[in-house]
CSV table of C-alpha atoms in Angstrom, one decimal:
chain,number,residue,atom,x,y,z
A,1,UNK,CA,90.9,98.4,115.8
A,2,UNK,CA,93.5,96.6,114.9
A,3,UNK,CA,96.6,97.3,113.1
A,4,UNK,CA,95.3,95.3,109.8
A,5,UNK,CA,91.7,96.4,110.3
A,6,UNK,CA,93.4,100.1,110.5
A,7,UNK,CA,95.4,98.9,107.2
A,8,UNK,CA,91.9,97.5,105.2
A,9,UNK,CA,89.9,100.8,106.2
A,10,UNK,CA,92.3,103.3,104.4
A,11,UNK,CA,92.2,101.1,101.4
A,12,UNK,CA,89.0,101.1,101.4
A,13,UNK,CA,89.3,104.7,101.1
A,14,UNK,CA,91.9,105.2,99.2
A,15,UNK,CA,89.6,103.4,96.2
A,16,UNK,CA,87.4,105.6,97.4
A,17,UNK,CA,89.4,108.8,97.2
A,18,UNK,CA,91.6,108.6,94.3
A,19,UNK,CA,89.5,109.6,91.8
A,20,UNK,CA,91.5,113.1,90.9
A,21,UNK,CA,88.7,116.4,90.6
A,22,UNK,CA,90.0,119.0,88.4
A,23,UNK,CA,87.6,121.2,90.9
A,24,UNK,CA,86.9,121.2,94.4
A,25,UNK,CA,83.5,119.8,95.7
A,26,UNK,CA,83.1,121.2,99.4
A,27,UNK,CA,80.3,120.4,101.3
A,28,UNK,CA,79.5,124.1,102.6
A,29,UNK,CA,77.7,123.1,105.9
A,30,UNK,CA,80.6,120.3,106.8
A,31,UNK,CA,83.2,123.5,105.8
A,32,UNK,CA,81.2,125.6,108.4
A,33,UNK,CA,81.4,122.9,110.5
A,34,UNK,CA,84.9,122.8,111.0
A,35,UNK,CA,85.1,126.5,110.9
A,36,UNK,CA,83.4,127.0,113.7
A,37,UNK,CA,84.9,123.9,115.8
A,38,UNK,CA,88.3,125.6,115.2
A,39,UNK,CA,87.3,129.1,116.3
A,40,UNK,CA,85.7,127.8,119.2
A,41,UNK,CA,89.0,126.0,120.4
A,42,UNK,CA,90.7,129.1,119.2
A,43,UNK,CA,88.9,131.5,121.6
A,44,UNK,CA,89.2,129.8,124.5
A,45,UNK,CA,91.6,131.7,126.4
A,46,UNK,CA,92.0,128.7,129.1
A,47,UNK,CA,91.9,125.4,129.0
A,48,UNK,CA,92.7,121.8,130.5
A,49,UNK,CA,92.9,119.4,128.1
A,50,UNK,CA,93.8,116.1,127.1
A,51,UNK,CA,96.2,114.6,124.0
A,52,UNK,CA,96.0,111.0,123.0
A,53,UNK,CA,98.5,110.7,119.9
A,54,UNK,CA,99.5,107.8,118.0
A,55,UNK,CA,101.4,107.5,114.7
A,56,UNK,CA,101.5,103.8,112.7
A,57,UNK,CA,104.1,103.8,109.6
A,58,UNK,CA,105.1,101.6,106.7
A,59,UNK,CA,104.7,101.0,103.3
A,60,UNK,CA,102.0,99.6,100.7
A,61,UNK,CA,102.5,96.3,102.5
A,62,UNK,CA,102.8,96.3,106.2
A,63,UNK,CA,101.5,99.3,108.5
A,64,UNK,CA,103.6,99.1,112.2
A,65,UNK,CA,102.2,100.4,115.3
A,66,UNK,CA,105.3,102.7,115.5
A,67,UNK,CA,104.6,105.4,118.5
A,68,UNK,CA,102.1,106.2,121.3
A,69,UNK,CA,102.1,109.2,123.8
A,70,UNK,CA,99.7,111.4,125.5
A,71,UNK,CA,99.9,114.7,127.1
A,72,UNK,CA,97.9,116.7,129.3
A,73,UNK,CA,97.9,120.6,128.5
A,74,UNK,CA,96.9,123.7,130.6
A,75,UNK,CA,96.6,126.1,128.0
A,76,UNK,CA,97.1,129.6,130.6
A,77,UNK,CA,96.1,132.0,127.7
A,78,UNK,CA,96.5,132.9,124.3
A,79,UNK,CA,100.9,132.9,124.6
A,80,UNK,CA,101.5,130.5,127.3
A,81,UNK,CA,100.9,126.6,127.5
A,82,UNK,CA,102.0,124.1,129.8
A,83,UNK,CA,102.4,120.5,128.9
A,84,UNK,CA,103.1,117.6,130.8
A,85,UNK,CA,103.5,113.8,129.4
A,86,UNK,CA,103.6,110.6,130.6
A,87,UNK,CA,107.0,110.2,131.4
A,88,UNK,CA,106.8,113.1,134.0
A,89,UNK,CA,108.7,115.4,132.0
A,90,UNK,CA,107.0,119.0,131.2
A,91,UNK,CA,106.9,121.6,128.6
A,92,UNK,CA,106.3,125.5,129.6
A,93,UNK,CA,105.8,127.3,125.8
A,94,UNK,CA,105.9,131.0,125.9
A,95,UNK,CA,105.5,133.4,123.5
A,96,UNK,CA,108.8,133.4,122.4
A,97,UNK,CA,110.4,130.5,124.2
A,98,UNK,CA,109.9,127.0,125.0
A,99,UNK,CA,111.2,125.5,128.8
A,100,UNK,CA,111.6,121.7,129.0
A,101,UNK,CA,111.5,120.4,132.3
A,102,UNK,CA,113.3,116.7,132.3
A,103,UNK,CA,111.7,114.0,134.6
A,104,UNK,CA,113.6,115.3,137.8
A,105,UNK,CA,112.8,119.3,137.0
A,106,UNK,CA,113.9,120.4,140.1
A,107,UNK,CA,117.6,119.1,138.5
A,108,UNK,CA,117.7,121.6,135.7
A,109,UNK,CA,115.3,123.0,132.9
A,110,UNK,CA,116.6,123.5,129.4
A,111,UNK,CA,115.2,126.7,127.0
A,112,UNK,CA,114.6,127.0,123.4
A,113,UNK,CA,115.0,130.6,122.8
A,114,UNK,CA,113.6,132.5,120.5
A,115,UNK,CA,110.8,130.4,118.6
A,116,UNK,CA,109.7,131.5,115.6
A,117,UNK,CA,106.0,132.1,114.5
A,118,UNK,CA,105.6,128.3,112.9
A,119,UNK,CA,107.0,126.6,116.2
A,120,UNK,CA,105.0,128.7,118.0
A,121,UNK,CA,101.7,127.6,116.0
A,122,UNK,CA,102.7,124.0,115.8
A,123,UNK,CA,101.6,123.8,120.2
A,124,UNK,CA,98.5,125.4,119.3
A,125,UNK,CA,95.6,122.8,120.1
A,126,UNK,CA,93.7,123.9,116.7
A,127,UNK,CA,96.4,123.4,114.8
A,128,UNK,CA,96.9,120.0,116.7
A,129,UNK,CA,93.6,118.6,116.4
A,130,UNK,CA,92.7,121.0,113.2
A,131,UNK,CA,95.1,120.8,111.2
A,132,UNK,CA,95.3,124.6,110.8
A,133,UNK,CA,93.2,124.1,108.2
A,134,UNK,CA,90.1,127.1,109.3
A,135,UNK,CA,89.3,129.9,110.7
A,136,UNK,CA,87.2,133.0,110.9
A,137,UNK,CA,89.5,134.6,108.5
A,138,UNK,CA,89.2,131.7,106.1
A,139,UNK,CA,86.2,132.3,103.8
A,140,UNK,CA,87.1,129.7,101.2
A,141,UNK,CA,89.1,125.9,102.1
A,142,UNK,CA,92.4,126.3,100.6
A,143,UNK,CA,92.9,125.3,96.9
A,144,UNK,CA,95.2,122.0,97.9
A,145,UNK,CA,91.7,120.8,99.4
A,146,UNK,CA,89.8,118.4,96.5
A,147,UNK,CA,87.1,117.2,98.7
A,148,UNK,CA,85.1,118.2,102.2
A,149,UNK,CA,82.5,115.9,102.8
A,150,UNK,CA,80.4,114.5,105.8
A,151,UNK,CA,80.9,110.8,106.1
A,152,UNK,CA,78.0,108.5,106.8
A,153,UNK,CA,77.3,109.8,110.1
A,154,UNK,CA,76.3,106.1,112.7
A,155,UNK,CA,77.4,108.5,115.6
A,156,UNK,CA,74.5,110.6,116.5
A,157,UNK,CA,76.4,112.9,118.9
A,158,UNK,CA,79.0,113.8,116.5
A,159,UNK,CA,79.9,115.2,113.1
A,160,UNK,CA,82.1,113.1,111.1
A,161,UNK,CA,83.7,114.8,108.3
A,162,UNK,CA,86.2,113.7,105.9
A,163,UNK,CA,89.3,116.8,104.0
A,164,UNK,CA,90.6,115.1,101.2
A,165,UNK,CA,93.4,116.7,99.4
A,166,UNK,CA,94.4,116.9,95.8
A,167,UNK,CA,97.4,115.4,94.6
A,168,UNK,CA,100.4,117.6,95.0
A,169,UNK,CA,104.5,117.2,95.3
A,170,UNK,CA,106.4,119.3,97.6
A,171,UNK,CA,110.0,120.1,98.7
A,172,UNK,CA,111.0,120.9,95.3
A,173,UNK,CA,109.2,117.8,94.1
A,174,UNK,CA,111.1,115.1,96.6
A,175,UNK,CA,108.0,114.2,97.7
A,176,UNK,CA,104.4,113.5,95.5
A,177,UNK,CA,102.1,112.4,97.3
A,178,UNK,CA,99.4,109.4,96.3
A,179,UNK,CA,96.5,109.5,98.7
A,180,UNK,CA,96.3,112.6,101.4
A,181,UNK,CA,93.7,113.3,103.6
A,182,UNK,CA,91.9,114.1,107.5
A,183,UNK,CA,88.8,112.7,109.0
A,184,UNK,CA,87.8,114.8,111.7
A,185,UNK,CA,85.3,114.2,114.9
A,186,UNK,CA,83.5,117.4,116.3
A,187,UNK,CA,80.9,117.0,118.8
A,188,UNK,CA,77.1,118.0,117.8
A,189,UNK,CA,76.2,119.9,121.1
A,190,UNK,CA,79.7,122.1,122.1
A,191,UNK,CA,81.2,121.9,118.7
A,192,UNK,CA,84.7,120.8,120.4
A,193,UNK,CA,87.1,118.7,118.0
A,194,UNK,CA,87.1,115.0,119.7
A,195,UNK,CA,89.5,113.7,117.2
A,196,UNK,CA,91.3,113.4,114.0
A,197,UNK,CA,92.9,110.8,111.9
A,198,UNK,CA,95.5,111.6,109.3
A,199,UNK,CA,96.4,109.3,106.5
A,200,UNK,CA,99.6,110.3,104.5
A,201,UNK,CA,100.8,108.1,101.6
A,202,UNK,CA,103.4,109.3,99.4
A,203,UNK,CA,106.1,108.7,97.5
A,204,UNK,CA,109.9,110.3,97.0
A,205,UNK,CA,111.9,111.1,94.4
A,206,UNK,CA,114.3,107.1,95.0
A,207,UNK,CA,110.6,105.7,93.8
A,208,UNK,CA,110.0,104.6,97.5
A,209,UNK,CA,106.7,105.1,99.1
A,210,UNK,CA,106.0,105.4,102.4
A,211,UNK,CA,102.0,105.2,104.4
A,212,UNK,CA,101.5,107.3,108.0
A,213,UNK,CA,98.4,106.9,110.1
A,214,UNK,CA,98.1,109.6,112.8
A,215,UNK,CA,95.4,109.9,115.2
A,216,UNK,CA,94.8,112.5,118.0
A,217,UNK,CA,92.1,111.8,120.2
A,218,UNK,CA,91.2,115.1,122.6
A,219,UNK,CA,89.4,114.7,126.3
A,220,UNK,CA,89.1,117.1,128.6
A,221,UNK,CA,89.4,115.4,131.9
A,222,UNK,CA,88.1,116.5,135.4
A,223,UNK,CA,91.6,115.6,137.2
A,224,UNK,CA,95.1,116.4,135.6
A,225,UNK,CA,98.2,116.1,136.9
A,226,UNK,CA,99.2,119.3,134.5
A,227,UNK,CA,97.3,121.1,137.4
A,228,UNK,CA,99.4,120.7,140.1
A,229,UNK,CA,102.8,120.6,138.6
A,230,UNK,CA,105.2,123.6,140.3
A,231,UNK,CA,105.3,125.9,137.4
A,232,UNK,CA,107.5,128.2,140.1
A,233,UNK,CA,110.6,125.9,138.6
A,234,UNK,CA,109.8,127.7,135.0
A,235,UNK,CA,109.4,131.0,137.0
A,236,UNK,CA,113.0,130.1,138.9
A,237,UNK,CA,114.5,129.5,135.4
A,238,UNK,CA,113.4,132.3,133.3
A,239,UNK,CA,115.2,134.9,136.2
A,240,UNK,CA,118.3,133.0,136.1
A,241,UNK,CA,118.2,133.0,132.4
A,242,UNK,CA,118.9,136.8,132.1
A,243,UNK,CA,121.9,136.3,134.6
A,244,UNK,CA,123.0,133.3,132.5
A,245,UNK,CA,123.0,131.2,135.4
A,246,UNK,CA,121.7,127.2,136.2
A,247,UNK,CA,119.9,127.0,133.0
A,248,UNK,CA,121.4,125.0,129.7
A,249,UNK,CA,120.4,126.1,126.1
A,250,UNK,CA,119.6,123.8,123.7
A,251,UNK,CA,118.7,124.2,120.1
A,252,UNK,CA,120.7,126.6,118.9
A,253,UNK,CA,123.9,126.0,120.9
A,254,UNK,CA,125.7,123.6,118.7
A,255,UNK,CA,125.2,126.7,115.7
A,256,UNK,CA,126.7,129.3,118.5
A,257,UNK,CA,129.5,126.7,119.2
A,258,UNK,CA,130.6,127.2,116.0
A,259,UNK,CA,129.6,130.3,114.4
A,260,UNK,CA,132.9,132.4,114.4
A,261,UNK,CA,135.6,129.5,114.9
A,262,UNK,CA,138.2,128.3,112.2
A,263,UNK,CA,136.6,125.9,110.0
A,264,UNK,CA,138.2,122.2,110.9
A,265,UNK,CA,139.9,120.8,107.7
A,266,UNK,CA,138.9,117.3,107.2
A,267,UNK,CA,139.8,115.3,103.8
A,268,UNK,CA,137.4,113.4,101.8
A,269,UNK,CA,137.5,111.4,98.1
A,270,UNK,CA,136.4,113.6,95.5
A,271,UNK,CA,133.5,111.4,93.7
A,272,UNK,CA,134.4,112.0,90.0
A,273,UNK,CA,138.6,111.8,90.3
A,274,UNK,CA,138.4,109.3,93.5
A,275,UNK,CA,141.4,111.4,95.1
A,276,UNK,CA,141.6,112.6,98.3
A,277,UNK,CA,141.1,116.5,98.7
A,278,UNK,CA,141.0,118.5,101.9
A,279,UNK,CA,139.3,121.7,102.7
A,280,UNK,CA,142.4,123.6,103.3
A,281,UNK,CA,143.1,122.6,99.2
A,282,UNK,CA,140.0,126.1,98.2
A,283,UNK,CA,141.7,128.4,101.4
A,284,UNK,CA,141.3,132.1,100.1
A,285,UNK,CA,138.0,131.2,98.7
A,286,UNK,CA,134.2,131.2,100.0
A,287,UNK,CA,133.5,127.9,100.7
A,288,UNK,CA,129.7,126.4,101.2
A,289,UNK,CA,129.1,122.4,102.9
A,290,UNK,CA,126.2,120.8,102.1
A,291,UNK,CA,126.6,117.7,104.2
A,292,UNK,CA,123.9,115.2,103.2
A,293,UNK,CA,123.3,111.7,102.1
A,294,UNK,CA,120.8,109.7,99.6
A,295,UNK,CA,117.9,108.7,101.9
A,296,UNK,CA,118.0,111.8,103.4
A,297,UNK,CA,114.3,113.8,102.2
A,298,UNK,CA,115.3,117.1,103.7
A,299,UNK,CA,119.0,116.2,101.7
A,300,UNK,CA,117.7,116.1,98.2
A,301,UNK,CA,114.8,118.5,98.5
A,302,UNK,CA,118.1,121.6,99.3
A,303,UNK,CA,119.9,120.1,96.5
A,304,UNK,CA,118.1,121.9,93.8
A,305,UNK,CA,118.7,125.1,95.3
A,306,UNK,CA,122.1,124.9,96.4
A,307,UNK,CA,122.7,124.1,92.1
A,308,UNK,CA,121.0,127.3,91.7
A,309,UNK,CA,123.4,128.8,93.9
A,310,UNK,CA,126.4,127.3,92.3
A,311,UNK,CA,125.4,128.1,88.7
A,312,UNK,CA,124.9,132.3,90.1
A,313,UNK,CA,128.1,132.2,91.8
A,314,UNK,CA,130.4,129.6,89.9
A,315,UNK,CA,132.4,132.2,88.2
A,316,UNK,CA,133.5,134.1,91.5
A,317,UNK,CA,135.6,133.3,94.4
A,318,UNK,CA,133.6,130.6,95.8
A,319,UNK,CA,133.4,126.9,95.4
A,320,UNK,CA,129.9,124.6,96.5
A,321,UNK,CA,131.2,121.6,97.5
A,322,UNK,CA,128.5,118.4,98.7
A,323,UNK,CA,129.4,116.3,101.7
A,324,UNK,CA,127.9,112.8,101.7
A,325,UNK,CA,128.5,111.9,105.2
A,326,UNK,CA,127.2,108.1,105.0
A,327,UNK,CA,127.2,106.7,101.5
A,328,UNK,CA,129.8,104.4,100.4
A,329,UNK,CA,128.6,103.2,96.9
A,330,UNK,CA,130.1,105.8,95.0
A,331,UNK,CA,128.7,104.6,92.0
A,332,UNK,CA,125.0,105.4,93.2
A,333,UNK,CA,125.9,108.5,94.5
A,334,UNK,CA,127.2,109.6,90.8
A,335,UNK,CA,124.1,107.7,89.5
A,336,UNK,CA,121.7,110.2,91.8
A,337,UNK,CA,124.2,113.0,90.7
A,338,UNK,CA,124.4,112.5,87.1
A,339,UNK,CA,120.3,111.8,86.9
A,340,UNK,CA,120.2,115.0,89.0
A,341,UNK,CA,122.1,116.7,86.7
A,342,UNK,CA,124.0,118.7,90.1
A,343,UNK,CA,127.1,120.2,88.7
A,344,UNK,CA,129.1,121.2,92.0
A,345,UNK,CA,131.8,119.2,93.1
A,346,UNK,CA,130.8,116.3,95.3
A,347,UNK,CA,132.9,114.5,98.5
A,348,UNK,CA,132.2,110.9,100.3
A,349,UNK,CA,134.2,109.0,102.7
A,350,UNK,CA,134.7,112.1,104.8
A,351,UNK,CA,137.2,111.2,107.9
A,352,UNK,CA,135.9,112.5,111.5
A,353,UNK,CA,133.3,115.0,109.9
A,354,UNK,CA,130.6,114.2,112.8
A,355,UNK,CA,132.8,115.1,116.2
A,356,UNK,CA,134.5,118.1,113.9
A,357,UNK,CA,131.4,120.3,112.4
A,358,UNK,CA,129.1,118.6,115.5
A,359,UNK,CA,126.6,117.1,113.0
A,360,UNK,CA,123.4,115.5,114.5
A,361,UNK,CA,120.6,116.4,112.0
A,362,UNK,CA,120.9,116.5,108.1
A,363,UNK,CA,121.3,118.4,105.9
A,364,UNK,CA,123.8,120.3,107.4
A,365,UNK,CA,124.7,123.9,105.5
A,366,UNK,CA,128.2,125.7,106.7
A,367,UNK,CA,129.1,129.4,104.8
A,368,UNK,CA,133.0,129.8,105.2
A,369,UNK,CA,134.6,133.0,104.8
A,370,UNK,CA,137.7,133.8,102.6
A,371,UNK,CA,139.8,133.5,106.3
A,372,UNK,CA,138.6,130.4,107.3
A,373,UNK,CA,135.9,131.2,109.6
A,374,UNK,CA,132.2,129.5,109.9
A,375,UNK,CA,130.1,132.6,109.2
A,376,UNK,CA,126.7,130.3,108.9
A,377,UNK,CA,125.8,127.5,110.5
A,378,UNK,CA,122.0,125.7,109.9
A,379,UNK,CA,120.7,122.4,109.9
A,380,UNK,CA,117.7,121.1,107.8
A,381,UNK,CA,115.6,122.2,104.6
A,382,UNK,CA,113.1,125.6,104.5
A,383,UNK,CA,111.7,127.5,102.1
A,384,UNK,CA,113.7,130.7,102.7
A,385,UNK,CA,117.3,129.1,102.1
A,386,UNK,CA,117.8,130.0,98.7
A,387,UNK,CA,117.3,133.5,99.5
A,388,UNK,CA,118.8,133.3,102.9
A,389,UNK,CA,122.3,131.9,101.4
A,390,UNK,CA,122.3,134.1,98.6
A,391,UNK,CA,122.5,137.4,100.4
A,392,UNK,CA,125.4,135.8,102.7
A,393,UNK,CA,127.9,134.8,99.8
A,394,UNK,CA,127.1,138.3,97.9
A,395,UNK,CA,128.3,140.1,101.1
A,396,UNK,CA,131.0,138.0,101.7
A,397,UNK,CA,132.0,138.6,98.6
A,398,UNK,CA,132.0,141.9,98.2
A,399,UNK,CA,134.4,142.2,101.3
């Protein structure tokens, strides 16, 4: 199908779909359905499988083909997975840890350590090809779900079954979304998942929206190369990580790198006097970076939070100060401000922030002690923060 077909057949659906239910109408035997395709995947405790994923983005005007990959996956049990792409390169997920072999492995192998839960889930075929959406456990489809439904059915070897969700915003209501939902393919005789398309249109917070088409297609293929790859190089690797030897972590290393050091002074132009104003300028004082920009979702969806943060600790030895690392318009950024109504103090035009506070991912959050020392280091937006930051700046407080 082509791209514009693709384009015509969700806008077909989205007339279809937008009608807004005040209750959910779930089709129980397409709910059952599902259910039972994803505990079937779940209880497998091997499997050789295939991934065929492709993801098509744009807006309300033009979708782009934007990304294709596939992946074969030995699923060894329950903890440990295997994956190996197209480009040669290989994954080894473990319970607690994921080992990425580049496309010479025998070179060198890099770890994740210490995976959380959700990272952990997010290789899980079910959740893959699922959604995450079912289970055993689940007696009921979740209340973000309006509609489960079986679509016309021309494929007489497999259940087609569209999960359309209710409208919703999220990350502290950056995002609102306009159209939301999964068709799923599960085959009649083994219950297997085939495939699953996910349409995504939403819109953020600037009043730009943006459409994403993914698709995962699942095979299960007689010959894989996933089968004879030399898993002894993860084997090698995860004995010479306990002597700290020929392995490179990655992840977490830039936060280690920094976590403990003297916090670089840089200067930057405060945005409501337009002087120039170092970090050295609040020394004695508990200091908290937000670096961050406009376009940046994960930016303005932390923003909220860290204003909560600044009105509970305003009064006190400690000073919130925002870090907008790319905008030069400092008219828009006090336009976003002021319509925000954010009250801490607010930089731009920072000089040599990226090399200094080794930023690569946004936003980035730095906790500085009263001596000048990074005593948190984190990159991105969760749920957690609020509580996570709140508990550091009361103990360093109370030093």
């Amino acid at each position: 199908m082509t791209i514009i077909l693709k384009y015509c057949f969700v806008l077909l659906l989205q007339i279809f779909y937008t009608t807004n239910c005040k209750s959910q109408v779930i089709d129980q035997d397409a709910f059952n359905i599902l259910k039972a395709s994803f505990d079937k995947i779940s209880n497998q405790k091997s499997l050789v499988y295939s991934i065929l994923y492709s993801h098509s983005s744009g807006d309300e005007k033009r979708i782009m083909l934007k990304e294709i990959d596939a992946s074969y996956i030995n699923m060894l049990d329950l903890d440990e997975t295997l994956y190996f792409f197209l480009d040669g390169s290989a994954k080894y997920v473990t319970k607690d840890s994921i080992y990425i072999a580049e496309v010479n492995p025998e070179k060198i192998v890099k770890v994740i350590p210490n995976i959380d839960v959700h990272i952990h889930g997010s290789y899980k075929i079910q959740n893959i090809i699922l959604n995450n959406m079912l289970g055993t456990e689940q007696k009921f489809a979740d209340k973000w779900i309006d509609t489960i439904r079986f679509e016309n059915n021309v494929e007489t070897n497999q259940y087609i079954i569209d999960v359309v969700e209710k409208k919703r915003t999220w990350n502290n209501g950056t995002i609102k979304s306009i159209l939301l939902y999964d068709r799923y393919w599960v085959d009649k005789k083994s219950l297997f998942p085939n495939k699953r398309k996910s349409f995504r249109h939403n819109k953020d917070d600037l009043g730009q929206e943006k459409i994403d088409i993914y698709e995962f297609a699942l095979s299960f293929p007689e010959k894989s190369p996933v089968l004879g790859f030399p898993m002894q190089i993860f084997k090698d690797h995860q004995y010479r990580a306990i002597k700290n030897t020929a392995i490179q972590t990655v992840g977490d290393n830039k936060t280690f790198n920094m976590l403990g050091q003297l916090a670089p002074d840089f200067t930057g132009t405060n945005l409501i006097s337009g002087k120039k104003e170092k970090i050295s300028d609040y020394s004695g004082k508990i200091i908290l970076l937000d670096f961050w920009y406009l376009s940046c979702a994960p930016c303005r969806s932390l923003m909220p939070i860290l204003n909560k943060l600044n009105e509970k600790f305003k009064d006190k030895n400690f000073v919130l100060l925002g870090v907008n690392v790319t905008d030069t318009n400092s008219a828009e950024i006090k336009k976003y401000i002021n319509e925000k109504k954010y009250h801490y103090k607010q930089w731009y035009n920072p000089l040599s922030i990226n090399r200094l506070y080794n930023l690569s991912a946004y936003p980035t959050t730095v906790l500085i002690d009263k001596a000048g020392q990074i005593k948190f280091y984190d990159t991105g937006y969760s749920d957690d923060i609020e509580s996570i930051l709140s508990k550091l700046i009361e103990a360093e407080l109370n030093k």
